[in-house]
PDB file of C-alpha atoms in Angstrom:
ATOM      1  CA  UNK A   1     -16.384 -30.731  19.780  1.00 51.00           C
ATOM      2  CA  UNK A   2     -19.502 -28.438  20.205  1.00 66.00           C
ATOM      3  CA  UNK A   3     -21.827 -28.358  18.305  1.00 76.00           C
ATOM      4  CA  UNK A   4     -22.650 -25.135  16.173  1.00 82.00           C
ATOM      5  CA  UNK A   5     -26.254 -23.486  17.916  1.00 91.00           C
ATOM      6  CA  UNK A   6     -28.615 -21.465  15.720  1.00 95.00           C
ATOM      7  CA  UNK A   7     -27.419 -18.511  17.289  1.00 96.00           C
ATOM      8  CA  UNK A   8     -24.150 -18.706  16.425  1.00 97.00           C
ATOM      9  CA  UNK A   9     -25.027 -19.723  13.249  1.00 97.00           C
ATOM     10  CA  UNK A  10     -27.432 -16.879  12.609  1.00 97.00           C
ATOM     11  CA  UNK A  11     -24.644 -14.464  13.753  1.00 98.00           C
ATOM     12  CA  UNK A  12     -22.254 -16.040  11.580  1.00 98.00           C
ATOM     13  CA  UNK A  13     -24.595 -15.689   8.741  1.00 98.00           C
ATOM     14  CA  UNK A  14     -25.297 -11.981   9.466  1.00 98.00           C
ATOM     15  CA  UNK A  15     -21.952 -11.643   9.786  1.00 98.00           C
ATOM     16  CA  UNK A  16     -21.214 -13.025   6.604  1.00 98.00           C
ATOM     17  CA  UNK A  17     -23.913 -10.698   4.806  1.00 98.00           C
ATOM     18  CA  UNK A  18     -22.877  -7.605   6.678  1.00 98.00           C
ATOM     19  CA  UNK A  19     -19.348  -8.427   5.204  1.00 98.00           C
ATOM     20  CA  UNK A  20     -20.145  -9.333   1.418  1.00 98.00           C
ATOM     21  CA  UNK A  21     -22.280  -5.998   1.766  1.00 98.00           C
ATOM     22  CA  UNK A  22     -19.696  -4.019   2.595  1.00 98.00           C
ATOM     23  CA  UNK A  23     -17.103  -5.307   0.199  1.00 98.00           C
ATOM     24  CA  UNK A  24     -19.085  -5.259  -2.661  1.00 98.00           C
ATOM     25  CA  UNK A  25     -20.189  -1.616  -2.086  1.00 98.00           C
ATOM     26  CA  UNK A  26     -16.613  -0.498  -2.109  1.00 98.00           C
ATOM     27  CA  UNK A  27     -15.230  -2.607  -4.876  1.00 98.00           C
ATOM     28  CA  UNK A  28     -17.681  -1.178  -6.620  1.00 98.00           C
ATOM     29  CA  UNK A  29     -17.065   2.515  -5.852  1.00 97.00           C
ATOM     30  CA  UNK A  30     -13.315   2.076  -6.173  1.00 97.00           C
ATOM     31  CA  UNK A  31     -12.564  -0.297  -9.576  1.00 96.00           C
ATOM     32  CA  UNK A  32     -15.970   0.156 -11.644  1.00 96.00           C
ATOM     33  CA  UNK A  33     -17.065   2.869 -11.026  1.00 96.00           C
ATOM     34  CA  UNK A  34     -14.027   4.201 -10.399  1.00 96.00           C
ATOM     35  CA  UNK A  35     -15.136   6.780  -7.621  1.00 97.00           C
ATOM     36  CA  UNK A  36     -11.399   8.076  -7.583  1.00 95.00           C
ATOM     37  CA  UNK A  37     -11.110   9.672 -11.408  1.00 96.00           C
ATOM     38  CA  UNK A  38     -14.930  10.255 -11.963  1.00 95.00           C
ATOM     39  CA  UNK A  39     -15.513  12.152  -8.074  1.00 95.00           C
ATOM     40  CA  UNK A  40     -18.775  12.439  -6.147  1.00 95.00           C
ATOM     41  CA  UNK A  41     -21.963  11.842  -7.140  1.00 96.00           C
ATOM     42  CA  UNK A  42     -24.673  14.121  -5.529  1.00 96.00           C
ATOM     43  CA  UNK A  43     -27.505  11.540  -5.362  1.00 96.00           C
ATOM     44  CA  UNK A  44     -30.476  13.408  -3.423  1.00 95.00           C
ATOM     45  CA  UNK A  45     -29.855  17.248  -1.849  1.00 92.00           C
ATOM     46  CA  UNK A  46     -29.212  15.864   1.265  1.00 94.00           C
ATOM     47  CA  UNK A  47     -27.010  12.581   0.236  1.00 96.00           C
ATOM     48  CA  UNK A  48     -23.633  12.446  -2.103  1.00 97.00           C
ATOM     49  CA  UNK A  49     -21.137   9.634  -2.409  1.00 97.00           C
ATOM     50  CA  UNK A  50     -17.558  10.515  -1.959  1.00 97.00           C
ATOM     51  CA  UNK A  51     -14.544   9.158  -1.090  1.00 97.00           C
ATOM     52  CA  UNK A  52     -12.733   9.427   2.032  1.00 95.00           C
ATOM     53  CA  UNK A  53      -9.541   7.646   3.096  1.00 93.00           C
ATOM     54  CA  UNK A  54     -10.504   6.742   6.621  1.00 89.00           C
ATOM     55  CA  UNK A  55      -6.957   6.378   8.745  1.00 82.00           C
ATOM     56  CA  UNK A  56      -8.976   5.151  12.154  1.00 70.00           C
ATOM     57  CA  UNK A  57     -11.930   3.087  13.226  1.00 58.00           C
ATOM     58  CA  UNK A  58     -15.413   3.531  12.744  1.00 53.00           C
ATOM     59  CA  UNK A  59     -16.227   7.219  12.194  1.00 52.00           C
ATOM     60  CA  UNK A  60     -12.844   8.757  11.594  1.00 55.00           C
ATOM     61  CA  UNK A  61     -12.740   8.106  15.196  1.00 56.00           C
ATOM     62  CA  UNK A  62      -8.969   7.195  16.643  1.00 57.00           C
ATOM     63  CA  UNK A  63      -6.799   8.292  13.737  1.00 60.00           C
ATOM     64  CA  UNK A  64      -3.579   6.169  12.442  1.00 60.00           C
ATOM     65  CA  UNK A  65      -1.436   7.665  10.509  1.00 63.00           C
ATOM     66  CA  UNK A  66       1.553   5.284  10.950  1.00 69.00           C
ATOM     67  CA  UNK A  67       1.921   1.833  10.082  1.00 71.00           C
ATOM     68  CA  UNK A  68       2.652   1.258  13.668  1.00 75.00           C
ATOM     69  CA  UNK A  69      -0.598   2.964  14.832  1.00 72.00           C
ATOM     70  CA  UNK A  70      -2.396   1.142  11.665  1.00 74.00           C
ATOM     71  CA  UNK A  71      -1.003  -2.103  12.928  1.00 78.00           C
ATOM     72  CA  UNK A  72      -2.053  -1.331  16.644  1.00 81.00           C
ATOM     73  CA  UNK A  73      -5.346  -0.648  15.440  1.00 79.00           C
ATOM     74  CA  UNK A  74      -5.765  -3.556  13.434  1.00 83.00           C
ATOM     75  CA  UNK A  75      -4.492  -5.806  16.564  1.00 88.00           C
ATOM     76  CA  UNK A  76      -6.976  -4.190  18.342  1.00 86.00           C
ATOM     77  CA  UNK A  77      -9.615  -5.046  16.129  1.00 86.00           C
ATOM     78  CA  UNK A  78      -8.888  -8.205  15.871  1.00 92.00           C
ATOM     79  CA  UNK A  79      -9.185  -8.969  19.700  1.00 94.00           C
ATOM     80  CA  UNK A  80     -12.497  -7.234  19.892  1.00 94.00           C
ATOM     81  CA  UNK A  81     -13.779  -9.730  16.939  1.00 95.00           C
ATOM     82  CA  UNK A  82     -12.546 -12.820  18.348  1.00 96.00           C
ATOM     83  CA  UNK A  83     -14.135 -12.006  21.390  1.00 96.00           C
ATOM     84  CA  UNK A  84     -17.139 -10.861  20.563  1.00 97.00           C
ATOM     85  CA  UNK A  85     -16.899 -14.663  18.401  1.00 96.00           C
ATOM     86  CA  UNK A  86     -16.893 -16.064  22.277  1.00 96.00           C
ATOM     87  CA  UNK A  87     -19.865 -14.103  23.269  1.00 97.00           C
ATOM     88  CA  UNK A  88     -21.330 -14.842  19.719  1.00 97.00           C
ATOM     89  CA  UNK A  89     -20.654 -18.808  20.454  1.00 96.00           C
ATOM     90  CA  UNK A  90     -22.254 -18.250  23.676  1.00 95.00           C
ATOM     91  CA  UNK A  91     -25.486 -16.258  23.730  1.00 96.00           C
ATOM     92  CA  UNK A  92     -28.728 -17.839  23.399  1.00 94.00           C
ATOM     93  CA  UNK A  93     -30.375 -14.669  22.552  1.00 96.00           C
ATOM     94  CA  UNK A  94     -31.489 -13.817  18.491  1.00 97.00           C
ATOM     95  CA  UNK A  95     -31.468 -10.254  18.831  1.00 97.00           C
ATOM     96  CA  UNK A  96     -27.751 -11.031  20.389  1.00 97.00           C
ATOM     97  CA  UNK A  97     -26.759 -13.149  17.598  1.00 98.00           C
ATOM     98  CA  UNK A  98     -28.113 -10.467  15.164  1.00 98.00           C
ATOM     99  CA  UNK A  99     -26.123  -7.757  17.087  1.00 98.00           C
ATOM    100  CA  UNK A 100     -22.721  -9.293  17.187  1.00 98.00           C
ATOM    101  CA  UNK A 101     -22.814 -10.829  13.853  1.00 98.00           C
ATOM    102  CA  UNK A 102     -23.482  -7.324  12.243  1.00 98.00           C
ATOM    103  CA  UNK A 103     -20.421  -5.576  14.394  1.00 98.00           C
ATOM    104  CA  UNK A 104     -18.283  -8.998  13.550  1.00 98.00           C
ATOM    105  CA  UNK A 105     -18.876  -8.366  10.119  1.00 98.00           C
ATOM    106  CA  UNK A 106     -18.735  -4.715   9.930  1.00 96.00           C
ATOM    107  CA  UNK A 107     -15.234  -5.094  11.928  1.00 94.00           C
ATOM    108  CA  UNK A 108     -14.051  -7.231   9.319  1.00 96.00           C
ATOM    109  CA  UNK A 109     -14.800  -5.374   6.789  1.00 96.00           C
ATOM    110  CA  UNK A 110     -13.181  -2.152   7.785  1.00 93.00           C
ATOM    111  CA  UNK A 111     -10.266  -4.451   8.593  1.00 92.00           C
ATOM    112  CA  UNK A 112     -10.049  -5.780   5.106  1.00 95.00           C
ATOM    113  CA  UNK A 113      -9.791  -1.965   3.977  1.00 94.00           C
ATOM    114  CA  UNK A 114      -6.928  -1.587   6.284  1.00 90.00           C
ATOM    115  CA  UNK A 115      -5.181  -4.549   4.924  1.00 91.00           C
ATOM    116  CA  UNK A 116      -5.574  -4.233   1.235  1.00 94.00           C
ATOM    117  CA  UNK A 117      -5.840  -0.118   1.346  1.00 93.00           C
ATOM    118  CA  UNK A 118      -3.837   1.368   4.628  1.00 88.00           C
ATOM    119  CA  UNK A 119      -7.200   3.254   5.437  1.00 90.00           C
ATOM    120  CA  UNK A 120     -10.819   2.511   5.285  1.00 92.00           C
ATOM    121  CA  UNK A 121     -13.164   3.089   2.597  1.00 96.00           C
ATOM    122  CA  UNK A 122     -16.117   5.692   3.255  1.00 95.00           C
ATOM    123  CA  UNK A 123     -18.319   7.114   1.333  1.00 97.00           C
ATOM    124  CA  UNK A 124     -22.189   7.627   2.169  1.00 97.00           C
ATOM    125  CA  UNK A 125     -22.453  11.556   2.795  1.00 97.00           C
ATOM    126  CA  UNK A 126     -25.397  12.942   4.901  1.00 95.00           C
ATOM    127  CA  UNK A 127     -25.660  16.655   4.813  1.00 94.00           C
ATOM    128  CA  UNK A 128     -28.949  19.267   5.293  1.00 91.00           C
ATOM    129  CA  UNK A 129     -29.200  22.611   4.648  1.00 86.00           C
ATOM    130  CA  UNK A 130     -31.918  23.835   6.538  1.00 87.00           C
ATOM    131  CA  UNK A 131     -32.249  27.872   8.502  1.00 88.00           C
ATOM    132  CA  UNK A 132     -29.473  28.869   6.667  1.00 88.00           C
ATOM    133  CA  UNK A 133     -27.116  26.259   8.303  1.00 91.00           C
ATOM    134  CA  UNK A 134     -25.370  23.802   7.601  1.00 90.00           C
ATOM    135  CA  UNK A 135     -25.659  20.331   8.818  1.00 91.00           C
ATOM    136  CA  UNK A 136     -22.938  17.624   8.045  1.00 91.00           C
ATOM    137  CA  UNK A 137     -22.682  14.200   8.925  1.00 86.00           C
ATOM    138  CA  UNK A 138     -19.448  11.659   8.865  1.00 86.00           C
ATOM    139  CA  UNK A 139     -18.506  10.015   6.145  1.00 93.00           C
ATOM    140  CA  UNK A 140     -19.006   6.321   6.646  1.00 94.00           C
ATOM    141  CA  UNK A 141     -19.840   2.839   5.288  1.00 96.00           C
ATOM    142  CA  UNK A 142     -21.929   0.271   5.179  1.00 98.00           C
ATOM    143  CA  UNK A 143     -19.243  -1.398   7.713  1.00 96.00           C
ATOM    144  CA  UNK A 144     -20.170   1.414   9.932  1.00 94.00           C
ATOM    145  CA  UNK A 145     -24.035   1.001   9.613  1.00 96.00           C
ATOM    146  CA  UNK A 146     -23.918  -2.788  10.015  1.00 98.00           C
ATOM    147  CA  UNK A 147     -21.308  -1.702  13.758  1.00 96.00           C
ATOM    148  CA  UNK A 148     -24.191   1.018  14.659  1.00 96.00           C
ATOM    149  CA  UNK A 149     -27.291  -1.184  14.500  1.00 98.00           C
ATOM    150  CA  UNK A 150     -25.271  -3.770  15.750  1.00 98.00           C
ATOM    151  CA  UNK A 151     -24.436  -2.054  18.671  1.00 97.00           C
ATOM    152  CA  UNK A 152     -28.521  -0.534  19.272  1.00 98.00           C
ATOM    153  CA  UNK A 153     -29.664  -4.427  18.921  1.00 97.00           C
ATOM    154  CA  UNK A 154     -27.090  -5.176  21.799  1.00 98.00           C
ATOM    155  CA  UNK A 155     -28.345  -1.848  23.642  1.00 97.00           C
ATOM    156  CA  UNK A 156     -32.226  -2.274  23.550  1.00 97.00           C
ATOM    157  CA  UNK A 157     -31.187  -6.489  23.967  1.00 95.00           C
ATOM    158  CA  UNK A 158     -29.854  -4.876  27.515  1.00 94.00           C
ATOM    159  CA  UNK A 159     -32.499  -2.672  28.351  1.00 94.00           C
ATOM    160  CA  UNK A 160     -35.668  -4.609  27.694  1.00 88.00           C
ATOM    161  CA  UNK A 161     -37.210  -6.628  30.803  1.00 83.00           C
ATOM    162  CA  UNK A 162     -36.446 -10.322  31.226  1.00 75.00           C
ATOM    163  CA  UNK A 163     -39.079 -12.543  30.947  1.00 68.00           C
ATOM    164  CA  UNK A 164     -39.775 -13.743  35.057  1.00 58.00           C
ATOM    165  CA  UNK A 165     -38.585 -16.593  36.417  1.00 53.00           C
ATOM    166  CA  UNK A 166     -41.815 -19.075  36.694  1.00 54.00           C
ATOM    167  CA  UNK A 167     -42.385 -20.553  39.445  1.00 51.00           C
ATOM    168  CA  UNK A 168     -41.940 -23.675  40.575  1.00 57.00           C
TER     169      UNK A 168
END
């Protein structure tokens, strides 16, 4: 058997805390503080916690409303983490490790929802008013964070030079 690199194993850990972050946020909302009877709390004039019943994938993105589509969606999900668990096993890049392991985690997490609830758990609120406008934001998580900078590691991982091949 292979053995386990530091790479993979800092990508499982980030995985792991991207996870237990998420979890823990929502238990919290939903069974003591009990976000369902007691409602939103406005926290700053820009930020409120709410609750939304997310039926799709990261963003309200790709909506499910039957357990069909729900299990679809979860299959889906499920392919995209155990490959990005080959390309996690594989990379020899940190900022890689740290990418995957934060949209691993954040995938799980928002799976978990699915699984115990039938829809994911959001709740961070962004909103401005600013000009006389409004500005909203989606509702999301910290599953949904954890995907997003995820994702930009993976992005700027892509775009930044490669050190040059030295010579022999």
């Amino acid at each position: 058997m292979a053995r386990m690199t530091n790479q993979f194993r800092t990508g499982l850990i980030t995985a792991a805390i991207a996870l237990i972050a998420d979890q823990a946020s929502k238990s919290y909302l939903l069974h003591v503080y009990d976000i369902v009877t007691h409602g939103a709390v406005r926290i700053a004039p820009f930020f409120d916690i709410v609750l939304v019943w997310n039926r799709g994938i990261s963003y309200g993105w790709f909506q499910a409303e039957t357990g069909l589509a729900q299990a679809l969606l979860l299959t889906v999900k499920l392919v995209a983490v155990i490959a990005l668990g080959v390309w996690l096993w594989s990379t020899t890049s940190r900022l890689v490790a740290l990418g995957l392991g934060l949209i691993i985690g954040g995938a799980i997490g928002n799976g978990i929802d699915n699984l115990l609830y039938g829809a994911v758990v959001d709740f961070a609120y962004f909103h401005l008013q600013w000009g006389g406008r409004r500005f909203d934001w989606y509702v999301f998580n910290i599953a949904d964070v954890a995907i997003v900078a995820g994702v930009i590691g993976l992005l700027y991982d892509s775009l930044r030079p490669s050190p040059a091949a030295k010579a022999p």
